[in-house]
Amino acid sequence: MGELTPAALDRALAAAVDAARAAGQIALGYYHGGFEVTIKPDLTPVTQADREAEQAIVGILQQAFPDVGVLGEEFGAQGPVQRRFIIDPIDGTKNFVRRIPIWATLIALEDDGEIVAGVISNPAAGEMYTARRGGGARRNGEPVRVSDVSDLGPAYLIHAGLNILRKGKNWEGFLRLVDATGRQRGFGDYVGYGLVADGRAEIYAEADLKPWDLAPCKIIVEEAGGRFTDWDGRPTIYTGTALATNGRLHAAALALLRA
């Protein structure tokens, strides 16, 4: 791939979009048909769709960029780690299994620890978010931007599973955030980041996460003008928590979570 110029990032993003679309077609076939569910050692479900979709993604990306490594949820790491694609073939497998159309293929390019391009593709909803460093964020090809809400009072707070948050170390902080915001919704998975990126919500708080759950979400929120950190304020996808906001409310949200 060489130097990551804007043109190189555009090529990487285009390959990721192609791979996500191919994975989506595989997943949709099972989603509208049938599949078997097995439980992994971490007690999360997996289906043939997850495995076949990841294999298709890796095949497309490695053909396009054979010198770039991959890190996938189902098959782990292959190749170089300094520059790699991070893959979640189906984010929201539990929704997928229950035929709830809140699931997506997530693909991001990481360079020396920084996420520089990403795609979120939900074929069941006909929704795709894309972003690359310095190029802005888009939903279905149209530019998106975070909201300009600057007060917690009217802000929309999106969250994931409450039982997971309650078992974590910041439950009291999360409750403070609930009390401070105007409305709360528990959509979970990728969708909260999309809602923040395109200005339909202001804050998304999530915990018990893996890097592949977050990689493209980070760059999409950031390129839409928002801010993404963990619950300690670090701009990382590797600590298991995530806070995405419109930027204007990030410091206030962090203060409540950490107080």
PDB file of C-alpha atoms in Angstrom:
ATOM      1  CA  MET A   1       0.000   0.000   0.000  1.00  0.00           C
ATOM      2  CA  GLY A   2       2.955   2.329   0.624  1.00  0.00           C
ATOM      3  CA  GLU A   3       2.499   5.811   2.034  1.00  0.00           C
ATOM      4  CA  LEU A   4      -1.009   6.538   3.261  1.00  0.00           C
ATOM      5  CA  THR A   5      -1.793   9.474   1.024  1.00  0.00           C
ATOM      6  CA  PRO A   6      -5.430  10.553   0.574  1.00  0.00           C
ATOM      7  CA  ALA A   7      -5.489   8.576  -2.675  1.00  0.00           C
ATOM      8  CA  ALA A   8      -4.170   5.463  -0.916  1.00  0.00           C
ATOM      9  CA  LEU A   9      -6.757   5.835   1.814  1.00  0.00           C
ATOM     10  CA  ASP A  10      -9.476   6.173  -0.806  1.00  0.00           C
ATOM     11  CA  ARG A  11      -8.323   2.909  -2.400  1.00  0.00           C
ATOM     12  CA  ALA A  12      -8.292   1.172   0.972  1.00  0.00           C
ATOM     13  CA  LEU A  13     -11.759   2.457   1.788  1.00  0.00           C
ATOM     14  CA  ALA A  14     -13.074   1.368  -1.598  1.00  0.00           C
ATOM     15  CA  ALA A  15     -11.714  -2.151  -1.022  1.00  0.00           C
ATOM     16  CA  ALA A  16     -13.282  -2.220   2.432  1.00  0.00           C
ATOM     17  CA  VAL A  17     -16.630  -1.156   0.957  1.00  0.00           C
ATOM     18  CA  ASP A  18     -16.407  -3.934  -1.657  1.00  0.00           C
ATOM     19  CA  ALA A  19     -15.575  -6.455   1.053  1.00  0.00           C
ATOM     20  CA  ALA A  20     -18.408  -5.250   3.282  1.00  0.00           C
ATOM     21  CA  ARG A  21     -20.912  -5.534   0.449  1.00  0.00           C
ATOM     22  CA  ALA A  22     -19.764  -9.070  -0.353  1.00  0.00           C
ATOM     23  CA  ALA A  23     -20.037 -10.036   3.316  1.00  0.00           C
ATOM     24  CA  GLY A  24     -23.460  -8.443   3.505  1.00  0.00           C
ATOM     25  CA  GLN A  25     -24.775 -10.548   0.658  1.00  0.00           C
ATOM     26  CA  ILE A  26     -23.574 -13.697   2.403  1.00  0.00           C
ATOM     27  CA  ALA A  27     -25.084 -12.625   5.703  1.00  0.00           C
ATOM     28  CA  LEU A  28     -28.405 -11.635   4.135  1.00  0.00           C
ATOM     29  CA  GLY A  29     -28.709 -15.049   2.549  1.00  0.00           C
ATOM     30  CA  TYR A  30     -28.607 -16.660   5.974  1.00  0.00           C
ATOM     31  CA  TYR A  31     -30.630 -13.897   7.636  1.00  0.00           C
ATOM     32  CA  HIS A  32     -33.554 -14.490   5.286  1.00  0.00           C
ATOM     33  CA  GLY A  33     -33.018 -18.226   5.259  1.00  0.00           C
ATOM     34  CA  GLY A  34     -31.660 -20.434   8.017  1.00  0.00           C
ATOM     35  CA  PHE A  35     -28.506 -21.081  10.000  1.00  0.00           C
ATOM     36  CA  GLU A  36     -27.144 -22.936  12.991  1.00  0.00           C
ATOM     37  CA  VAL A  37     -26.031 -21.118  16.121  1.00  0.00           C
ATOM     38  CA  THR A  38     -23.137 -22.254  18.286  1.00  0.00           C
ATOM     39  CA  ILE A  39     -21.781 -20.679  21.460  1.00  0.00           C
ATOM     40  CA  LYS A  40     -18.129 -19.611  21.607  1.00  0.00           C
ATOM     41  CA  PRO A  41     -15.957 -19.930  24.739  1.00  0.00           C
ATOM     42  CA  ASP A  42     -16.755 -16.298  25.617  1.00  0.00           C
ATOM     43  CA  LEU A  43     -20.466 -17.297  25.662  1.00  0.00           C
ATOM     44  CA  THR A  44     -21.348 -15.225  22.592  1.00  0.00           C
ATOM     45  CA  PRO A  45     -23.142 -16.777  19.605  1.00  0.00           C
ATOM     46  CA  VAL A  46     -21.632 -17.415  16.185  1.00  0.00           C
ATOM     47  CA  THR A  47     -23.178 -18.683  12.941  1.00  0.00           C
ATOM     48  CA  GLN A  48     -22.014 -19.897   9.549  1.00  0.00           C
ATOM     49  CA  ALA A  49     -22.804 -16.410   8.313  1.00  0.00           C
ATOM     50  CA  ASP A  50     -20.182 -14.852  10.621  1.00  0.00           C
ATOM     51  CA  ARG A  51     -17.470 -17.257   9.505  1.00  0.00           C
ATOM     52  CA  GLU A  52     -18.227 -17.207   5.787  1.00  0.00           C
ATOM     53  CA  ALA A  53     -18.564 -13.426   5.761  1.00  0.00           C
ATOM     54  CA  GLU A  54     -15.194 -12.966   7.447  1.00  0.00           C
ATOM     55  CA  GLN A  55     -13.541 -15.363   5.008  1.00  0.00           C
ATOM     56  CA  ALA A  56     -14.964 -13.398   2.089  1.00  0.00           C
ATOM     57  CA  ILE A  57     -13.765 -10.101   3.575  1.00  0.00           C
ATOM     58  CA  VAL A  58     -10.248 -11.381   4.176  1.00  0.00           C
ATOM     59  CA  GLY A  59     -10.052 -12.818   0.666  1.00  0.00           C
ATOM     60  CA  ILE A  60     -11.007  -9.521  -0.972  1.00  0.00           C
ATOM     61  CA  LEU A  61      -8.749  -7.381   1.212  1.00  0.00           C
ATOM     62  CA  GLN A  62      -5.721  -9.647   0.926  1.00  0.00           C
ATOM     63  CA  GLN A  63      -6.074  -9.762  -2.842  1.00  0.00           C
ATOM     64  CA  ALA A  64      -6.163  -5.969  -2.968  1.00  0.00           C
ATOM     65  CA  PHE A  65      -3.474  -5.382  -0.319  1.00  0.00           C
ATOM     66  CA  PRO A  66      -1.381  -8.519   0.246  1.00  0.00           C
ATOM     67  CA  ASP A  67       1.113  -6.614   2.401  1.00  0.00           C
ATOM     68  CA  VAL A  68      -1.513  -5.504   4.936  1.00  0.00           C
ATOM     69  CA  GLY A  69      -2.446  -7.721   7.887  1.00  0.00           C
ATOM     70  CA  VAL A  70      -5.885  -8.524   9.252  1.00  0.00           C
ATOM     71  CA  LEU A  71      -7.439  -8.940  12.683  1.00  0.00           C
ATOM     72  CA  GLY A  72     -10.839 -10.602  12.595  1.00  0.00           C
ATOM     73  CA  GLU A  73     -13.288 -11.561  15.304  1.00  0.00           C
ATOM     74  CA  GLU A  74     -13.721 -15.145  14.099  1.00  0.00           C
ATOM     75  CA  PHE A  75     -10.286 -16.136  12.775  1.00  0.00           C
ATOM     76  CA  GLY A  76      -7.911 -13.873  14.657  1.00  0.00           C
ATOM     77  CA  ALA A  77      -4.768 -12.139  13.403  1.00  0.00           C
ATOM     78  CA  GLN A  78      -2.894 -12.805  10.175  1.00  0.00           C
ATOM     79  CA  GLY A  79       0.086 -11.000   8.685  1.00  0.00           C
ATOM     80  CA  PRO A  80       1.640  -7.680   9.765  1.00  0.00           C
ATOM     81  CA  VAL A  81       0.276  -5.903  12.826  1.00  0.00           C
ATOM     82  CA  GLN A  82       1.634  -2.393  12.202  1.00  0.00           C
ATOM     83  CA  ARG A  83      -0.827  -1.878   9.358  1.00  0.00           C
ATOM     84  CA  ARG A  84      -3.904  -4.075   9.304  1.00  0.00           C
ATOM     85  CA  PHE A  85      -7.599  -4.294   8.598  1.00  0.00           C
ATOM     86  CA  ILE A  86      -9.772  -4.935  11.662  1.00  0.00           C
ATOM     87  CA  ILE A  87     -12.915  -6.937  10.885  1.00  0.00           C
ATOM     88  CA  ASP A  88     -16.192  -7.780  12.564  1.00  0.00           C
ATOM     89  CA  PRO A  89     -18.165  -9.747   9.954  1.00  0.00           C
ATOM     90  CA  ILE A  90     -21.458  -9.338  11.843  1.00  0.00           C
ATOM     91  CA  ASP A  91     -21.584  -6.822  14.661  1.00  0.00           C
ATOM     92  CA  GLY A  92     -24.785  -7.609  16.527  1.00  0.00           C
ATOM     93  CA  THR A  93     -24.897 -11.381  16.040  1.00  0.00           C
ATOM     94  CA  LYS A  94     -27.442 -11.678  18.855  1.00  0.00           C
ATOM     95  CA  ASN A  95     -29.735  -9.324  16.928  1.00  0.00           C
ATOM     96  CA  PHE A  96     -29.010 -11.237  13.717  1.00  0.00           C
ATOM     97  CA  VAL A  97     -30.008 -14.513  15.372  1.00  0.00           C
ATOM     98  CA  ARG A  98     -33.308 -13.004  16.561  1.00  0.00           C
ATOM     99  CA  ARG A  99     -33.963 -11.433  13.133  1.00  0.00           C
ATOM    100  CA  ILE A 100     -33.673  -7.909  14.547  1.00  0.00           C
ATOM    101  CA  PRO A 101     -32.265  -5.766  11.696  1.00  0.00           C
ATOM    102  CA  ILE A 102     -29.688  -3.950  13.837  1.00  0.00           C
ATOM    103  CA  TRP A 103     -26.473  -5.634  12.740  1.00  0.00           C
ATOM    104  CA  ALA A 104     -23.664  -4.679  10.396  1.00  0.00           C
ATOM    105  CA  THR A 105     -20.331  -5.588   8.901  1.00  0.00           C
ATOM    106  CA  LEU A 106     -17.522  -3.480  10.376  1.00  0.00           C
ATOM    107  CA  ILE A 107     -14.157  -3.000   8.643  1.00  0.00           C
ATOM    108  CA  ALA A 108     -11.420  -0.505   9.487  1.00  0.00           C
ATOM    109  CA  LEU A 109      -7.836   0.154   8.474  1.00  0.00           C
ATOM    110  CA  GLU A 110      -5.424   0.643  11.363  1.00  0.00           C
ATOM    111  CA  ASP A 111      -2.001   2.178  10.766  1.00  0.00           C
ATOM    112  CA  ASP A 112       0.539   2.167  13.600  1.00  0.00           C
ATOM    113  CA  GLY A 113      -2.242   2.045  16.186  1.00  0.00           C
ATOM    114  CA  GLU A 114      -4.429   4.735  14.578  1.00  0.00           C
ATOM    115  CA  ILE A 115      -7.701   4.063  12.777  1.00  0.00           C
ATOM    116  CA  VAL A 116      -7.498   5.857   9.423  1.00  0.00           C
ATOM    117  CA  ALA A 117     -10.452   4.484   7.423  1.00  0.00           C
ATOM    118  CA  GLY A 118     -13.623   2.579   8.147  1.00  0.00           C
ATOM    119  CA  VAL A 119     -16.938   1.282   6.896  1.00  0.00           C
ATOM    120  CA  ILE A 120     -20.121   0.209   8.689  1.00  0.00           C
ATOM    121  CA  SER A 121     -22.548  -1.634   6.423  1.00  0.00           C
ATOM    122  CA  ASN A 122     -26.015  -2.845   7.411  1.00  0.00           C
ATOM    123  CA  PRO A 123     -27.537  -4.478   4.318  1.00  0.00           C
ATOM    124  CA  ALA A 124     -30.771  -5.342   6.132  1.00  0.00           C
ATOM    125  CA  ALA A 125     -31.463  -1.624   6.627  1.00  0.00           C
ATOM    126  CA  GLY A 126     -29.789  -0.415   3.436  1.00  0.00           C
ATOM    127  CA  GLU A 127     -27.394   1.709   5.457  1.00  0.00           C
ATOM    128  CA  MET A 128     -23.664   2.292   5.006  1.00  0.00           C
ATOM    129  CA  TYR A 129     -21.376   4.703   6.840  1.00  0.00           C
ATOM    130  CA  THR A 130     -17.891   5.420   5.505  1.00  0.00           C
ATOM    131  CA  ALA A 131     -14.981   7.641   6.518  1.00  0.00           C
ATOM    132  CA  ARG A 132     -11.281   8.085   5.972  1.00  0.00           C
ATOM    133  CA  ARG A 133      -8.803  10.382   7.670  1.00  0.00           C
ATOM    134  CA  GLY A 134      -9.238  13.947   6.466  1.00  0.00           C
ATOM    135  CA  GLY A 135     -12.112  13.057   4.129  1.00  0.00           C
ATOM    136  CA  GLY A 136     -15.177  13.485   6.304  1.00  0.00           C
ATOM    137  CA  ALA A 137     -17.867  10.926   7.083  1.00  0.00           C
ATOM    138  CA  ARG A 138     -20.757   9.806   4.899  1.00  0.00           C
ATOM    139  CA  ARG A 139     -23.979   7.855   5.184  1.00  0.00           C
ATOM    140  CA  ASN A 140     -25.032   6.221   1.916  1.00  0.00           C
ATOM    141  CA  GLY A 141     -22.676   8.590   0.113  1.00  0.00           C
ATOM    142  CA  GLU A 142     -24.015  11.807   1.656  1.00  0.00           C
ATOM    143  CA  PRO A 143     -21.893  13.827   4.113  1.00  0.00           C
ATOM    144  CA  VAL A 144     -22.954  13.619   7.752  1.00  0.00           C
ATOM    145  CA  ARG A 145     -22.179  15.872  10.695  1.00  0.00           C
ATOM    146  CA  VAL A 146     -22.697  15.655  14.440  1.00  0.00           C
ATOM    147  CA  SER A 147     -25.324  17.819  16.095  1.00  0.00           C
ATOM    148  CA  ASP A 148     -24.637  21.252  17.568  1.00  0.00           C
ATOM    149  CA  VAL A 149     -26.388  20.498  20.880  1.00  0.00           C
ATOM    150  CA  SER A 150     -24.189  22.014  23.587  1.00  0.00           C
ATOM    151  CA  ASP A 151     -26.210  21.310  26.730  1.00  0.00           C
ATOM    152  CA  LEU A 152     -26.837  17.938  28.348  1.00  0.00           C
ATOM    153  CA  GLY A 153     -30.462  18.804  29.124  1.00  0.00           C
ATOM    154  CA  PRO A 154     -31.921  18.152  25.655  1.00  0.00           C
ATOM    155  CA  ALA A 155     -29.281  15.589  24.634  1.00  0.00           C
ATOM    156  CA  TYR A 156     -30.133  12.074  23.476  1.00  0.00           C
ATOM    157  CA  LEU A 157     -28.123   9.349  25.232  1.00  0.00           C
ATOM    158  CA  ILE A 158     -27.796   5.993  23.476  1.00  0.00           C
ATOM    159  CA  HIS A 159     -26.614   2.952  25.444  1.00  0.00           C
ATOM    160  CA  ALA A 160     -26.097  -0.768  24.993  1.00  0.00           C
ATOM    161  CA  GLY A 161     -27.051  -3.631  27.344  1.00  0.00           C
ATOM    162  CA  LEU A 162     -27.881  -2.334  30.816  1.00  0.00           C
ATOM    163  CA  ASN A 163     -26.878  -5.552  32.558  1.00  0.00           C
ATOM    164  CA  ILE A 164     -23.374  -5.190  31.107  1.00  0.00           C
ATOM    165  CA  LEU A 165     -23.145  -1.578  32.224  1.00  0.00           C
ATOM    166  CA  ARG A 166     -24.478  -2.418  35.680  1.00  0.00           C
ATOM    167  CA  LYS A 167     -21.801  -5.066  36.209  1.00  0.00           C
ATOM    168  CA  GLY A 168     -19.066  -2.596  35.243  1.00  0.00           C
ATOM    169  CA  LYS A 169     -17.144  -0.227  37.486  1.00  0.00           C
ATOM    170  CA  ASN A 170     -18.908   2.942  36.288  1.00  0.00           C
ATOM    171  CA  TRP A 171     -22.578   2.136  36.882  1.00  0.00           C
ATOM    172  CA  GLU A 172     -23.078   5.100  39.218  1.00  0.00           C
ATOM    173  CA  GLY A 173     -21.428   7.364  36.677  1.00  0.00           C
ATOM    174  CA  PHE A 174     -23.690   6.039  33.949  1.00  0.00           C
ATOM    175  CA  LEU A 175     -26.744   6.755  36.123  1.00  0.00           C
ATOM    176  CA  ARG A 176     -25.540  10.331  36.560  1.00  0.00           C
ATOM    177  CA  LEU A 177     -25.358  10.604  32.781  1.00  0.00           C
ATOM    178  CA  VAL A 178     -28.893   9.207  32.486  1.00  0.00           C
ATOM    179  CA  ASP A 179     -30.204  11.747  34.971  1.00  0.00           C
ATOM    180  CA  ALA A 180     -28.468  14.630  33.188  1.00  0.00           C
ATOM    181  CA  THR A 181     -29.727  13.903  29.663  1.00  0.00           C
ATOM    182  CA  GLY A 182     -33.114  14.555  28.141  1.00  0.00           C
ATOM    183  CA  ARG A 183     -33.831  11.170  26.566  1.00  0.00           C
ATOM    184  CA  GLN A 184     -32.280   7.710  26.575  1.00  0.00           C
ATOM    185  CA  ARG A 185     -32.535   4.839  24.115  1.00  0.00           C
ATOM    186  CA  GLY A 186     -30.926   1.392  24.196  1.00  0.00           C
ATOM    187  CA  PHE A 187     -30.307   0.542  20.560  1.00  0.00           C
ATOM    188  CA  GLY A 188     -26.827  -0.896  21.120  1.00  0.00           C
ATOM    189  CA  ASP A 189     -24.138  -2.223  18.789  1.00  0.00           C
ATOM    190  CA  TYR A 190     -22.972  -0.169  15.795  1.00  0.00           C
ATOM    191  CA  VAL A 191     -26.115   1.906  15.477  1.00  0.00           C
ATOM    192  CA  GLY A 192     -25.357   4.296  18.335  1.00  0.00           C
ATOM    193  CA  TYR A 193     -22.211   5.524  16.638  1.00  0.00           C
ATOM    194  CA  GLY A 194     -24.110   6.164  13.432  1.00  0.00           C
ATOM    195  CA  LEU A 195     -26.770   8.137  15.290  1.00  0.00           C
ATOM    196  CA  VAL A 196     -24.110  10.327  16.899  1.00  0.00           C
ATOM    197  CA  ALA A 197     -22.212  10.769  13.621  1.00  0.00           C
ATOM    198  CA  ASP A 198     -25.230  11.971  11.668  1.00  0.00           C
ATOM    199  CA  GLY A 199     -26.595  14.218  14.396  1.00  0.00           C
ATOM    200  CA  ARG A 200     -29.609  12.192  15.496  1.00  0.00           C
ATOM    201  CA  ALA A 201     -28.175  11.638  19.000  1.00  0.00           C
ATOM    202  CA  GLU A 202     -25.446  13.286  21.060  1.00  0.00           C
ATOM    203  CA  ILE A 203     -23.905  10.619  23.320  1.00  0.00           C
ATOM    204  CA  TYR A 204     -23.307   6.876  23.096  1.00  0.00           C
ATOM    205  CA  ALA A 205     -21.873   4.928  26.043  1.00  0.00           C
ATOM    206  CA  GLU A 206     -20.946   1.263  25.759  1.00  0.00           C
ATOM    207  CA  ALA A 207     -18.822  -1.290  27.663  1.00  0.00           C
ATOM    208  CA  ASP A 208     -17.445  -4.857  27.471  1.00  0.00           C
ATOM    209  CA  LEU A 209     -16.085  -4.338  23.972  1.00  0.00           C
ATOM    210  CA  LYS A 210     -13.442  -5.745  21.643  1.00  0.00           C
ATOM    211  CA  PRO A 211     -11.393  -3.749  19.119  1.00  0.00           C
ATOM    212  CA  TRP A 212     -13.397  -5.076  16.165  1.00  0.00           C
ATOM    213  CA  ASP A 213     -16.599  -3.754  17.758  1.00  0.00           C
ATOM    214  CA  LEU A 214     -15.236  -0.212  17.632  1.00  0.00           C
ATOM    215  CA  ALA A 215     -12.611   0.253  14.922  1.00  0.00           C
ATOM    216  CA  PRO A 216     -14.624   1.890  12.101  1.00  0.00           C
ATOM    217  CA  CYS A 217     -16.975   3.582  14.573  1.00  0.00           C
ATOM    218  CA  LYS A 218     -14.115   5.688  15.915  1.00  0.00           C
ATOM    219  CA  ILE A 219     -13.058   7.210  12.589  1.00  0.00           C
ATOM    220  CA  ILE A 220     -16.661   7.725  11.451  1.00  0.00           C
ATOM    221  CA  VAL A 221     -17.570   9.665  14.601  1.00  0.00           C
ATOM    222  CA  GLU A 222     -14.345  11.684  14.459  1.00  0.00           C
ATOM    223  CA  GLU A 223     -14.645  12.551  10.776  1.00  0.00           C
ATOM    224  CA  ALA A 224     -18.235  13.643  11.381  1.00  0.00           C
ATOM    225  CA  GLY A 225     -16.874  16.220  13.839  1.00  0.00           C
ATOM    226  CA  GLY A 226     -17.421  14.240  17.025  1.00  0.00           C
ATOM    227  CA  ARG A 227     -15.135  12.769  19.622  1.00  0.00           C
ATOM    228  CA  PHE A 228     -14.435   9.153  20.572  1.00  0.00           C
ATOM    229  CA  THR A 229     -12.622   7.936  23.708  1.00  0.00           C
ATOM    230  CA  ASP A 230     -12.857   5.263  26.354  1.00  0.00           C
ATOM    231  CA  TRP A 231     -14.499   6.082  29.688  1.00  0.00           C
ATOM    232  CA  ASP A 232     -11.177   7.379  30.998  1.00  0.00           C
ATOM    233  CA  GLY A 233     -10.841   9.869  28.144  1.00  0.00           C
ATOM    234  CA  ARG A 234      -8.232   7.948  26.125  1.00  0.00           C
ATOM    235  CA  PRO A 235      -8.717   7.885  22.322  1.00  0.00           C
ATOM    236  CA  THR A 236      -8.386   4.101  22.063  1.00  0.00           C
ATOM    237  CA  ILE A 237     -10.397   1.065  20.982  1.00  0.00           C
ATOM    238  CA  TYR A 238      -8.445  -1.319  23.209  1.00  0.00           C
ATOM    239  CA  THR A 239      -9.690  -0.815  26.780  1.00  0.00           C
ATOM    240  CA  GLY A 240     -13.209  -2.263  26.569  1.00  0.00           C
ATOM    241  CA  THR A 241     -15.264   0.920  27.029  1.00  0.00           C
ATOM    242  CA  ALA A 242     -16.363   3.569  24.542  1.00  0.00           C
ATOM    243  CA  LEU A 243     -17.847   7.037  24.717  1.00  0.00           C
ATOM    244  CA  ALA A 244     -18.826   8.728  21.456  1.00  0.00           C
ATOM    245  CA  THR A 245     -20.256  12.233  21.456  1.00  0.00           C
ATOM    246  CA  ASN A 246     -20.825  15.267  19.287  1.00  0.00           C
ATOM    247  CA  GLY A 247     -17.670  16.699  20.855  1.00  0.00           C
ATOM    248  CA  ARG A 248     -19.403  19.602  22.542  1.00  0.00           C
ATOM    249  CA  LEU A 249     -20.698  17.361  25.325  1.00  0.00           C
ATOM    250  CA  HIS A 250     -17.720  15.037  25.666  1.00  0.00           C
ATOM    251  CA  ALA A 251     -16.035  16.696  28.649  1.00  0.00           C
ATOM    252  CA  ALA A 252     -19.318  16.957  30.541  1.00  0.00           C
ATOM    253  CA  ALA A 253     -20.199  13.318  29.819  1.00  0.00           C
ATOM    254  CA  LEU A 254     -16.755  12.139  30.913  1.00  0.00           C
ATOM    255  CA  ALA A 255     -16.962  14.147  34.105  1.00  0.00           C
ATOM    256  CA  LEU A 256     -20.241  12.473  35.042  1.00  0.00           C
ATOM    257  CA  LEU A 257     -18.975   9.010  34.182  1.00  0.00           C
ATOM    258  CA  ARG A 258     -15.776   9.438  36.181  1.00  0.00           C
ATOM    259  CA  ALA A 259     -17.006  11.477  39.169  1.00  0.00           C
TER     260      ALA A 259
END
